[in-house]
């Protein structure tokens, strides 16, 4: 519950963080109907991205297992699988650059958001690297999560 008079929260995430923001909305949007979510160039299909090794392997780094090895974890986290659970009228928006070469804008375009939610395309030259990519570049590969694949990082 939000204290009376407090501003509605704005949850913003970029790339994998956009995935987390959308997942948060599907799990908690009904509890905070005035909250707003802005997903910037989000990973919207964890299963397809993990199987395709897209986004420089960030999904597999984050999830710690392939979809066939941890189907429940993917169903819990995947925005595409949970899109129908967004509460009616919840303010969720996807903003994605048209020339993003890391997270294909096609994932945002075909995200099954209900009609009252919006998508916006913006000109973009490049996608900033996510935490998984930065960790890999720094020699810290091995996943962002600790523990077995059955643990769900966004289960609050």
Short mmCIF file of N, CA and C in Angstrom, two decimals:
data_model
loop_
_atom_site.label_atom_id
_atom_site.label_comp_id
_atom_site.label_asym_id
_atom_site.label_seq_id
_atom_site.Cartn_x
_atom_site.Cartn_y
_atom_site.Cartn_z
N UNK A 1 0.84 -1.18 0.00
CA UNK A 1 0.00 0.00 0.00
C UNK A 1 0.88 1.24 0.00
N UNK A 2 0.42 2.22 -0.75
CA UNK A 2 1.13 3.49 -0.85
C UNK A 2 0.54 4.44 0.20
N UNK A 3 1.40 5.16 0.94
CA UNK A 3 0.88 6.12 1.91
C UNK A 3 0.01 7.17 1.23
N UNK A 4 -1.04 7.58 1.90
CA UNK A 4 -1.95 8.57 1.32
C UNK A 4 -1.18 9.84 0.98
N UNK A 5 -1.40 10.35 -0.22
CA UNK A 5 -0.75 11.56 -0.68
C UNK A 5 0.59 11.33 -1.35
N UNK A 6 1.12 10.12 -1.27
CA UNK A 6 2.41 9.83 -1.91
C UNK A 6 2.23 9.74 -3.42
N UNK A 7 3.24 10.16 -4.15
CA UNK A 7 3.18 10.10 -5.61
C UNK A 7 3.19 8.64 -6.07
N UNK A 8 2.54 8.41 -7.19
CA UNK A 8 2.53 7.06 -7.77
C UNK A 8 3.95 6.71 -8.20
N UNK A 9 4.39 5.50 -7.92
CA UNK A 9 5.76 5.14 -8.31
C UNK A 9 5.90 5.03 -9.82
N UNK A 10 7.09 5.37 -10.29
CA UNK A 10 7.45 5.21 -11.69
C UNK A 10 8.57 4.19 -11.72
N UNK A 11 8.32 3.05 -12.36
CA UNK A 11 9.30 1.98 -12.46
C UNK A 11 9.86 2.03 -13.87
N UNK A 12 11.18 2.26 -13.98
CA UNK A 12 11.83 2.39 -15.28
C UNK A 12 12.97 1.37 -15.34
N UNK A 13 13.09 0.72 -16.49
CA UNK A 13 14.19 -0.21 -16.68
C UNK A 13 14.63 -0.22 -18.12
N UNK A 14 15.92 -0.43 -18.33
CA UNK A 14 16.49 -0.47 -19.68
C UNK A 14 17.02 -1.86 -19.96
N UNK A 15 16.72 -2.39 -21.15
CA UNK A 15 17.20 -3.69 -21.60
C UNK A 15 16.72 -4.78 -20.64
N UNK A 16 17.63 -5.47 -19.94
CA UNK A 16 17.20 -6.48 -18.98
C UNK A 16 16.39 -5.84 -17.86
N UNK A 17 16.73 -4.60 -17.52
CA UNK A 17 15.95 -3.87 -16.52
C UNK A 17 14.54 -3.58 -16.99
N UNK A 18 14.37 -3.39 -18.31
CA UNK A 18 13.03 -3.22 -18.88
C UNK A 18 12.22 -4.49 -18.73
N UNK A 19 12.89 -5.61 -18.88
CA UNK A 19 12.25 -6.91 -18.65
C UNK A 19 11.78 -7.01 -17.20
N UNK A 20 12.65 -6.61 -16.27
CA UNK A 20 12.29 -6.64 -14.85
C UNK A 20 11.13 -5.71 -14.54
N UNK A 21 11.12 -4.53 -15.15
CA UNK A 21 10.02 -3.58 -14.92
C UNK A 21 8.70 -4.16 -15.40
N UNK A 22 8.70 -4.76 -16.59
CA UNK A 22 7.47 -5.37 -17.11
C UNK A 22 7.04 -6.56 -16.26
N UNK A 23 8.01 -7.38 -15.83
CA UNK A 23 7.69 -8.52 -14.97
C UNK A 23 7.11 -8.02 -13.65
N UNK A 24 7.69 -6.96 -13.09
CA UNK A 24 7.17 -6.38 -11.85
C UNK A 24 5.71 -6.00 -12.03
N UNK A 25 5.39 -5.36 -13.15
CA UNK A 25 4.02 -4.93 -13.39
C UNK A 25 3.05 -6.10 -13.44
N UNK A 26 3.48 -7.23 -14.02
CA UNK A 26 2.57 -8.38 -14.10
C UNK A 26 2.39 -9.04 -12.74
N UNK A 27 3.34 -8.88 -11.84
CA UNK A 27 3.24 -9.47 -10.51
C UNK A 27 2.58 -8.54 -9.50
N UNK A 28 2.78 -7.23 -9.64
CA UNK A 28 2.36 -6.29 -8.60
C UNK A 28 1.51 -5.13 -9.09
N UNK A 29 1.22 -5.07 -10.37
CA UNK A 29 0.45 -3.94 -10.90
C UNK A 29 -0.91 -3.78 -10.26
N UNK A 30 -1.58 -4.88 -9.92
CA UNK A 30 -2.90 -4.79 -9.30
C UNK A 30 -2.81 -4.18 -7.90
N UNK A 31 -1.68 -4.37 -7.23
CA UNK A 31 -1.49 -3.80 -5.89
C UNK A 31 -1.21 -2.30 -5.93
N UNK A 32 -0.67 -1.83 -7.04
CA UNK A 32 -0.33 -0.41 -7.20
C UNK A 32 -0.88 0.07 -8.54
N UNK A 33 -2.21 0.18 -8.67
CA UNK A 33 -2.80 0.51 -9.97
C UNK A 33 -2.40 1.88 -10.51
N UNK A 34 -1.90 2.78 -9.67
CA UNK A 34 -1.49 4.09 -10.15
C UNK A 34 -0.02 4.12 -10.57
N UNK A 35 0.69 3.02 -10.35
CA UNK A 35 2.11 2.96 -10.74
C UNK A 35 2.22 3.05 -12.25
N UNK A 36 3.37 3.48 -12.70
CA UNK A 36 3.64 3.57 -14.14
C UNK A 36 4.93 2.82 -14.43
N UNK A 37 4.95 2.11 -15.56
CA UNK A 37 6.14 1.37 -15.97
C UNK A 37 6.59 1.89 -17.32
N UNK A 38 7.89 2.17 -17.43
CA UNK A 38 8.49 2.57 -18.70
C UNK A 38 9.63 1.59 -18.97
N UNK A 39 9.44 0.76 -19.97
CA UNK A 39 10.46 -0.22 -20.35
C UNK A 39 11.21 0.32 -21.56
N UNK A 40 12.49 0.57 -21.40
CA UNK A 40 13.32 1.16 -22.45
C UNK A 40 14.10 0.05 -23.14
N UNK A 41 13.84 -0.16 -24.42
CA UNK A 41 14.50 -1.22 -25.21
C UNK A 41 14.51 -2.53 -24.42
N UNK A 42 13.34 -2.98 -23.95
CA UNK A 42 13.33 -4.13 -23.06
C UNK A 42 13.52 -5.46 -23.79
N UNK A 43 14.04 -6.40 -23.06
CA UNK A 43 14.02 -7.79 -23.51
C UNK A 43 12.63 -8.29 -23.14
N UNK A 44 11.80 -8.56 -24.13
CA UNK A 44 10.40 -8.92 -23.87
C UNK A 44 10.11 -10.40 -24.06
N UNK A 45 11.04 -11.15 -24.60
CA UNK A 45 10.81 -12.57 -24.86
C UNK A 45 12.06 -13.34 -24.41
N UNK A 46 12.11 -13.66 -23.13
CA UNK A 46 13.29 -14.33 -22.58
C UNK A 46 13.55 -15.66 -23.25
N UNK A 47 12.51 -16.40 -23.56
CA UNK A 47 12.67 -17.73 -24.14
C UNK A 47 13.32 -17.64 -25.51
N UNK A 48 12.78 -16.81 -26.37
CA UNK A 48 13.33 -16.67 -27.73
C UNK A 48 14.75 -16.09 -27.69
N UNK A 49 14.98 -15.12 -26.82
CA UNK A 49 16.31 -14.52 -26.74
C UNK A 49 17.34 -15.51 -26.19
N UNK A 50 16.96 -16.31 -25.19
CA UNK A 50 17.90 -17.29 -24.63
C UNK A 50 18.23 -18.37 -25.65
N UNK A 51 17.22 -18.88 -26.33
CA UNK A 51 17.45 -19.93 -27.32
C UNK A 51 18.29 -19.43 -28.49
N UNK A 52 18.11 -18.15 -28.85
CA UNK A 52 18.85 -17.59 -29.97
C UNK A 52 20.19 -17.00 -29.58
N UNK A 53 20.50 -16.98 -28.29
CA UNK A 53 21.76 -16.39 -27.84
C UNK A 53 21.83 -14.90 -28.12
N UNK A 54 20.68 -14.26 -28.21
CA UNK A 54 20.63 -12.84 -28.56
C UNK A 54 21.06 -11.98 -27.37
N UNK A 55 21.17 -10.68 -27.61
CA UNK A 55 21.58 -9.70 -26.59
C UNK A 55 22.90 -10.13 -25.94
N UNK A 56 23.79 -10.64 -26.77
CA UNK A 56 25.13 -11.04 -26.34
C UNK A 56 25.09 -12.05 -25.19
N UNK A 57 24.07 -12.91 -25.17
CA UNK A 57 23.96 -13.95 -24.15
C UNK A 57 23.50 -13.45 -22.79
N UNK A 58 23.01 -12.22 -22.72
CA UNK A 58 22.63 -11.63 -21.43
C UNK A 58 21.52 -12.40 -20.74
N UNK A 59 20.56 -12.93 -21.51
CA UNK A 59 19.44 -13.64 -20.89
C UNK A 59 19.93 -14.91 -20.20
N UNK A 60 20.75 -15.67 -20.88
CA UNK A 60 21.28 -16.89 -20.27
C UNK A 60 22.14 -16.55 -19.06
N UNK A 61 22.93 -15.50 -19.14
CA UNK A 61 23.71 -15.06 -17.98
C UNK A 61 22.79 -14.73 -16.81
N UNK A 62 21.69 -14.03 -17.09
CA UNK A 62 20.76 -13.61 -16.05
C UNK A 62 19.98 -14.78 -15.46
N UNK A 63 19.43 -15.62 -16.34
CA UNK A 63 18.58 -16.72 -15.88
C UNK A 63 19.38 -17.89 -15.32
N UNK A 64 20.60 -18.07 -15.78
CA UNK A 64 21.43 -19.14 -15.26
C UNK A 64 21.13 -20.52 -15.82
N UNK A 65 20.17 -20.62 -16.74
CA UNK A 65 19.81 -21.90 -17.34
C UNK A 65 19.03 -21.62 -18.62
N UNK A 66 18.96 -22.61 -19.48
CA UNK A 66 18.15 -22.51 -20.70
C UNK A 66 16.68 -22.73 -20.36
N UNK A 67 15.76 -22.27 -21.23
CA UNK A 67 14.33 -22.43 -20.96
C UNK A 67 13.91 -23.88 -20.69
N UNK A 68 14.48 -24.83 -21.42
CA UNK A 68 14.10 -26.24 -21.22
C UNK A 68 14.59 -26.77 -19.87
N UNK A 69 15.62 -26.16 -19.32
CA UNK A 69 16.17 -26.59 -18.04
C UNK A 69 15.46 -25.95 -16.84
N UNK A 70 14.84 -24.80 -17.06
CA UNK A 70 14.17 -24.08 -15.97
C UNK A 70 12.88 -23.43 -16.48
N UNK A 71 11.91 -24.25 -16.96
CA UNK A 71 10.70 -23.66 -17.55
C UNK A 71 9.89 -22.81 -16.58
N UNK A 72 9.81 -23.20 -15.31
CA UNK A 72 9.04 -22.41 -14.35
C UNK A 72 9.66 -21.04 -14.13
N UNK A 73 10.98 -20.98 -14.05
CA UNK A 73 11.66 -19.70 -13.87
C UNK A 73 11.38 -18.78 -15.06
N UNK A 74 11.40 -19.32 -16.25
CA UNK A 74 11.12 -18.50 -17.44
C UNK A 74 9.66 -18.05 -17.46
N UNK A 75 8.74 -18.94 -17.09
CA UNK A 75 7.32 -18.52 -17.06
C UNK A 75 7.11 -17.42 -16.03
N UNK A 76 7.86 -17.45 -14.94
CA UNK A 76 7.71 -16.45 -13.88
C UNK A 76 8.26 -15.10 -14.32
N UNK A 77 9.36 -15.11 -15.06
CA UNK A 77 10.07 -13.88 -15.43
C UNK A 77 9.66 -13.28 -16.77
N UNK A 78 9.23 -14.09 -17.71
CA UNK A 78 9.06 -13.68 -19.11
C UNK A 78 7.88 -12.72 -19.30
N UNK A 79 8.14 -11.46 -19.70
CA UNK A 79 7.05 -10.51 -19.91
C UNK A 79 6.04 -10.97 -20.96
N UNK A 80 6.51 -11.59 -22.02
CA UNK A 80 5.60 -12.04 -23.09
C UNK A 80 4.62 -13.08 -22.56
N UNK A 81 5.10 -14.00 -21.75
CA UNK A 81 4.24 -15.05 -21.20
C UNK A 81 3.22 -14.49 -20.21
N UNK A 82 3.53 -13.35 -19.60
CA UNK A 82 2.69 -12.79 -18.54
C UNK A 82 1.93 -11.52 -18.94
N UNK A 83 2.04 -11.10 -20.20
CA UNK A 83 1.44 -9.83 -20.63
C UNK A 83 -0.05 -9.74 -20.33
N UNK A 84 -0.76 -10.83 -20.45
CA UNK A 84 -2.21 -10.81 -20.20
C UNK A 84 -2.53 -10.54 -18.73
N UNK A 85 -1.55 -10.64 -17.84
CA UNK A 85 -1.77 -10.41 -16.42
C UNK A 85 -1.65 -8.94 -16.02
N UNK A 86 -1.28 -8.08 -16.98
CA UNK A 86 -1.24 -6.65 -16.66
C UNK A 86 -2.66 -6.19 -16.34
N UNK A 87 -2.86 -5.50 -15.24
CA UNK A 87 -4.21 -5.06 -14.88
C UNK A 87 -4.78 -4.11 -15.94
N UNK A 88 -6.08 -4.17 -16.13
CA UNK A 88 -6.74 -3.30 -17.09
C UNK A 88 -6.48 -1.84 -16.72
N UNK A 89 -6.05 -1.07 -17.68
CA UNK A 89 -5.79 0.35 -17.47
C UNK A 89 -4.43 0.67 -16.88
N UNK A 90 -3.62 -0.34 -16.58
CA UNK A 90 -2.30 -0.10 -16.01
C UNK A 90 -1.43 0.63 -17.03
N UNK A 91 -0.71 1.65 -16.59
CA UNK A 91 0.09 2.49 -17.48
C UNK A 91 1.47 1.88 -17.72
N UNK A 92 1.57 1.03 -18.74
CA UNK A 92 2.84 0.41 -19.12
C UNK A 92 3.19 0.86 -20.53
N UNK A 93 4.39 1.36 -20.70
CA UNK A 93 4.82 1.83 -22.02
C UNK A 93 6.18 1.27 -22.37
N UNK A 94 6.33 0.93 -23.65
CA UNK A 94 7.61 0.45 -24.17
C UNK A 94 8.17 1.53 -25.08
N UNK A 95 9.42 1.89 -24.86
CA UNK A 95 10.12 2.88 -25.68
C UNK A 95 11.36 2.18 -26.22
N UNK A 96 11.50 2.18 -27.55
CA UNK A 96 12.58 1.39 -28.16
C UNK A 96 13.15 2.13 -29.36
N UNK A 97 14.46 2.17 -29.47
CA UNK A 97 15.12 2.80 -30.60
C UNK A 97 14.99 1.97 -31.87
N UNK A 98 14.79 2.65 -32.99
CA UNK A 98 14.55 1.96 -34.25
C UNK A 98 15.77 1.23 -34.79
N UNK A 99 16.97 1.66 -34.46
CA UNK A 99 18.18 1.05 -35.00
C UNK A 99 18.95 0.24 -33.96
N UNK A 100 18.28 -0.19 -32.92
CA UNK A 100 18.92 -0.96 -31.86
C UNK A 100 19.43 -2.28 -32.42
N UNK A 101 20.73 -2.50 -32.36
CA UNK A 101 21.33 -3.73 -32.90
C UNK A 101 21.54 -4.79 -31.82
N UNK A 102 21.31 -4.47 -30.56
CA UNK A 102 21.50 -5.43 -29.48
C UNK A 102 20.19 -6.12 -29.12
N UNK A 103 19.15 -5.35 -28.86
CA UNK A 103 17.82 -5.90 -28.59
C UNK A 103 16.95 -5.45 -29.76
N UNK A 104 16.60 -6.38 -30.62
CA UNK A 104 15.84 -6.10 -31.83
C UNK A 104 14.50 -5.44 -31.48
N UNK A 105 14.19 -4.34 -32.15
CA UNK A 105 12.93 -3.64 -31.92
C UNK A 105 11.73 -4.54 -32.22
N UNK A 106 11.93 -5.57 -33.03
CA UNK A 106 10.84 -6.50 -33.33
C UNK A 106 10.26 -7.14 -32.08
N UNK A 107 11.09 -7.36 -31.06
CA UNK A 107 10.60 -7.92 -29.81
C UNK A 107 9.60 -6.97 -29.15
N UNK A 108 9.87 -5.67 -29.21
CA UNK A 108 8.94 -4.70 -28.64
C UNK A 108 7.71 -4.54 -29.51
N UNK A 109 7.91 -4.54 -30.82
CA UNK A 109 6.78 -4.36 -31.73
C UNK A 109 5.74 -5.45 -31.58
N UNK A 110 6.19 -6.69 -31.40
CA UNK A 110 5.20 -7.77 -31.32
C UNK A 110 4.91 -8.22 -29.88
N UNK A 111 5.29 -7.40 -28.91
CA UNK A 111 4.92 -7.69 -27.52
C UNK A 111 3.41 -7.57 -27.40
N UNK A 112 2.73 -8.59 -26.87
CA UNK A 112 1.27 -8.57 -26.84
C UNK A 112 0.68 -7.69 -25.74
N UNK A 113 0.97 -6.40 -25.80
CA UNK A 113 0.36 -5.47 -24.85
C UNK A 113 -1.06 -5.17 -25.29
N UNK A 114 -2.01 -5.11 -24.35
CA UNK A 114 -3.37 -4.70 -24.73
C UNK A 114 -3.37 -3.31 -25.36
N UNK A 115 -4.40 -3.02 -26.09
CA UNK A 115 -4.48 -1.80 -26.92
C UNK A 115 -4.29 -0.51 -26.13
N UNK A 116 -4.70 -0.45 -24.88
CA UNK A 116 -4.61 0.80 -24.13
C UNK A 116 -3.19 1.08 -23.63
N UNK A 117 -2.28 0.15 -23.83
CA UNK A 117 -0.89 0.41 -23.48
C UNK A 117 -0.16 0.89 -24.73
N UNK A 118 0.95 1.53 -24.58
CA UNK A 118 1.58 2.15 -25.75
C UNK A 118 3.00 1.69 -25.97
N UNK A 119 3.43 1.86 -27.22
CA UNK A 119 4.82 1.64 -27.62
C UNK A 119 5.26 2.90 -28.34
N UNK A 120 6.52 3.23 -28.20
CA UNK A 120 7.03 4.39 -28.92
C UNK A 120 8.39 4.05 -29.50
N UNK A 121 8.57 4.38 -30.77
CA UNK A 121 9.85 4.14 -31.44
C UNK A 121 10.60 5.45 -31.53
N UNK A 122 11.89 5.40 -31.23
CA UNK A 122 12.73 6.59 -31.30
C UNK A 122 13.97 6.28 -32.13
N UNK A 123 14.51 7.29 -32.83
CA UNK A 123 15.76 7.06 -33.56
C UNK A 123 16.87 6.70 -32.56
N UNK A 124 17.68 5.74 -32.90
CA UNK A 124 18.75 5.31 -32.01
C UNK A 124 19.91 4.78 -32.83
N UNK A 125 21.09 5.09 -32.43
CA UNK A 125 22.28 4.60 -33.12
C UNK A 125 22.84 3.34 -32.47
N UNK A 126 22.77 3.24 -31.14
CA UNK A 126 23.33 2.07 -30.47
C UNK A 126 22.62 1.82 -29.15
N UNK A 127 22.83 0.64 -28.65
CA UNK A 127 22.23 0.18 -27.40
C UNK A 127 23.34 0.14 -26.36
N UNK A 128 23.14 0.75 -25.23
CA UNK A 128 24.16 0.72 -24.18
C UNK A 128 24.26 -0.71 -23.63
N UNK A 129 25.46 -1.17 -23.32
CA UNK A 129 25.59 -2.54 -22.81
C UNK A 129 24.93 -2.69 -21.45
N UNK A 130 24.34 -3.85 -21.23
CA UNK A 130 23.72 -4.16 -19.95
C UNK A 130 24.75 -4.67 -18.96
N UNK A 131 24.31 -4.94 -17.76
CA UNK A 131 25.19 -5.38 -16.69
C UNK A 131 25.89 -6.68 -17.06
N UNK A 132 25.15 -7.63 -17.67
CA UNK A 132 25.77 -8.92 -18.02
C UNK A 132 26.93 -8.72 -18.98
N UNK A 133 26.75 -7.85 -19.95
CA UNK A 133 27.81 -7.58 -20.92
C UNK A 133 28.99 -6.93 -20.22
N UNK A 134 28.73 -5.97 -19.37
CA UNK A 134 29.81 -5.30 -18.64
C UNK A 134 30.56 -6.27 -17.74
N UNK A 135 29.81 -7.16 -17.08
CA UNK A 135 30.47 -8.17 -16.23
C UNK A 135 31.34 -9.08 -17.07
N UNK A 136 30.84 -9.51 -18.23
CA UNK A 136 31.61 -10.40 -19.10
C UNK A 136 32.87 -9.69 -19.57
N UNK A 137 32.73 -8.44 -19.97
CA UNK A 137 33.89 -7.67 -20.43
C UNK A 137 34.91 -7.50 -19.32
N UNK A 138 34.44 -7.43 -18.09
CA UNK A 138 35.34 -7.25 -16.95
C UNK A 138 35.89 -8.59 -16.44
N UNK A 139 35.54 -9.68 -17.11
CA UNK A 139 36.02 -10.99 -16.69
C UNK A 139 35.25 -11.59 -15.54
N UNK A 140 34.03 -11.13 -15.33
CA UNK A 140 33.22 -11.62 -14.22
C UNK A 140 32.09 -12.52 -14.72
N UNK A 141 32.30 -13.22 -15.83
CA UNK A 141 31.26 -14.09 -16.38
C UNK A 141 30.91 -15.17 -15.38
N UNK A 142 29.78 -15.78 -15.60
CA UNK A 142 29.35 -16.84 -14.70
C UNK A 142 27.96 -16.60 -14.17
N UNK A 143 27.32 -15.60 -14.68
CA UNK A 143 25.93 -15.36 -14.30
C UNK A 143 25.79 -14.26 -13.28
N UNK A 144 24.67 -13.61 -13.34
CA UNK A 144 24.36 -12.54 -12.39
C UNK A 144 23.67 -13.09 -11.16
N UNK A 145 23.13 -14.30 -11.30
CA UNK A 145 22.37 -14.88 -10.20
C UNK A 145 23.22 -15.92 -9.49
N UNK A 146 22.90 -16.15 -8.28
CA UNK A 146 23.53 -17.21 -7.52
C UNK A 146 22.42 -18.17 -7.11
N UNK A 147 22.76 -19.44 -7.02
CA UNK A 147 21.77 -20.42 -6.61
C UNK A 147 21.21 -21.16 -7.79
N UNK A 148 20.35 -22.12 -7.54
CA UNK A 148 19.80 -22.95 -8.61
C UNK A 148 18.84 -22.17 -9.50
N UNK A 149 18.62 -22.64 -10.74
CA UNK A 149 17.72 -21.95 -11.66
C UNK A 149 16.30 -21.81 -11.15
N UNK A 150 15.90 -22.60 -10.16
CA UNK A 150 14.53 -22.52 -9.67
C UNK A 150 14.28 -21.26 -8.84
N UNK A 151 15.33 -20.55 -8.45
CA UNK A 151 15.15 -19.29 -7.72
C UNK A 151 14.77 -18.21 -8.70
N UNK A 152 13.82 -17.40 -8.34
CA UNK A 152 13.30 -16.38 -9.24
C UNK A 152 13.76 -15.01 -8.79
N UNK A 153 14.60 -14.32 -9.61
CA UNK A 153 15.19 -13.06 -9.17
C UNK A 153 14.19 -11.95 -8.90
N UNK A 154 13.03 -11.96 -9.53
CA UNK A 154 12.10 -10.85 -9.29
C UNK A 154 10.95 -11.24 -8.38
N UNK A 155 11.05 -12.35 -7.68
CA UNK A 155 9.99 -12.74 -6.75
C UNK A 155 10.17 -11.91 -5.48
N UNK A 156 9.33 -10.91 -5.29
CA UNK A 156 9.49 -9.98 -4.17
C UNK A 156 8.74 -10.44 -2.97
#
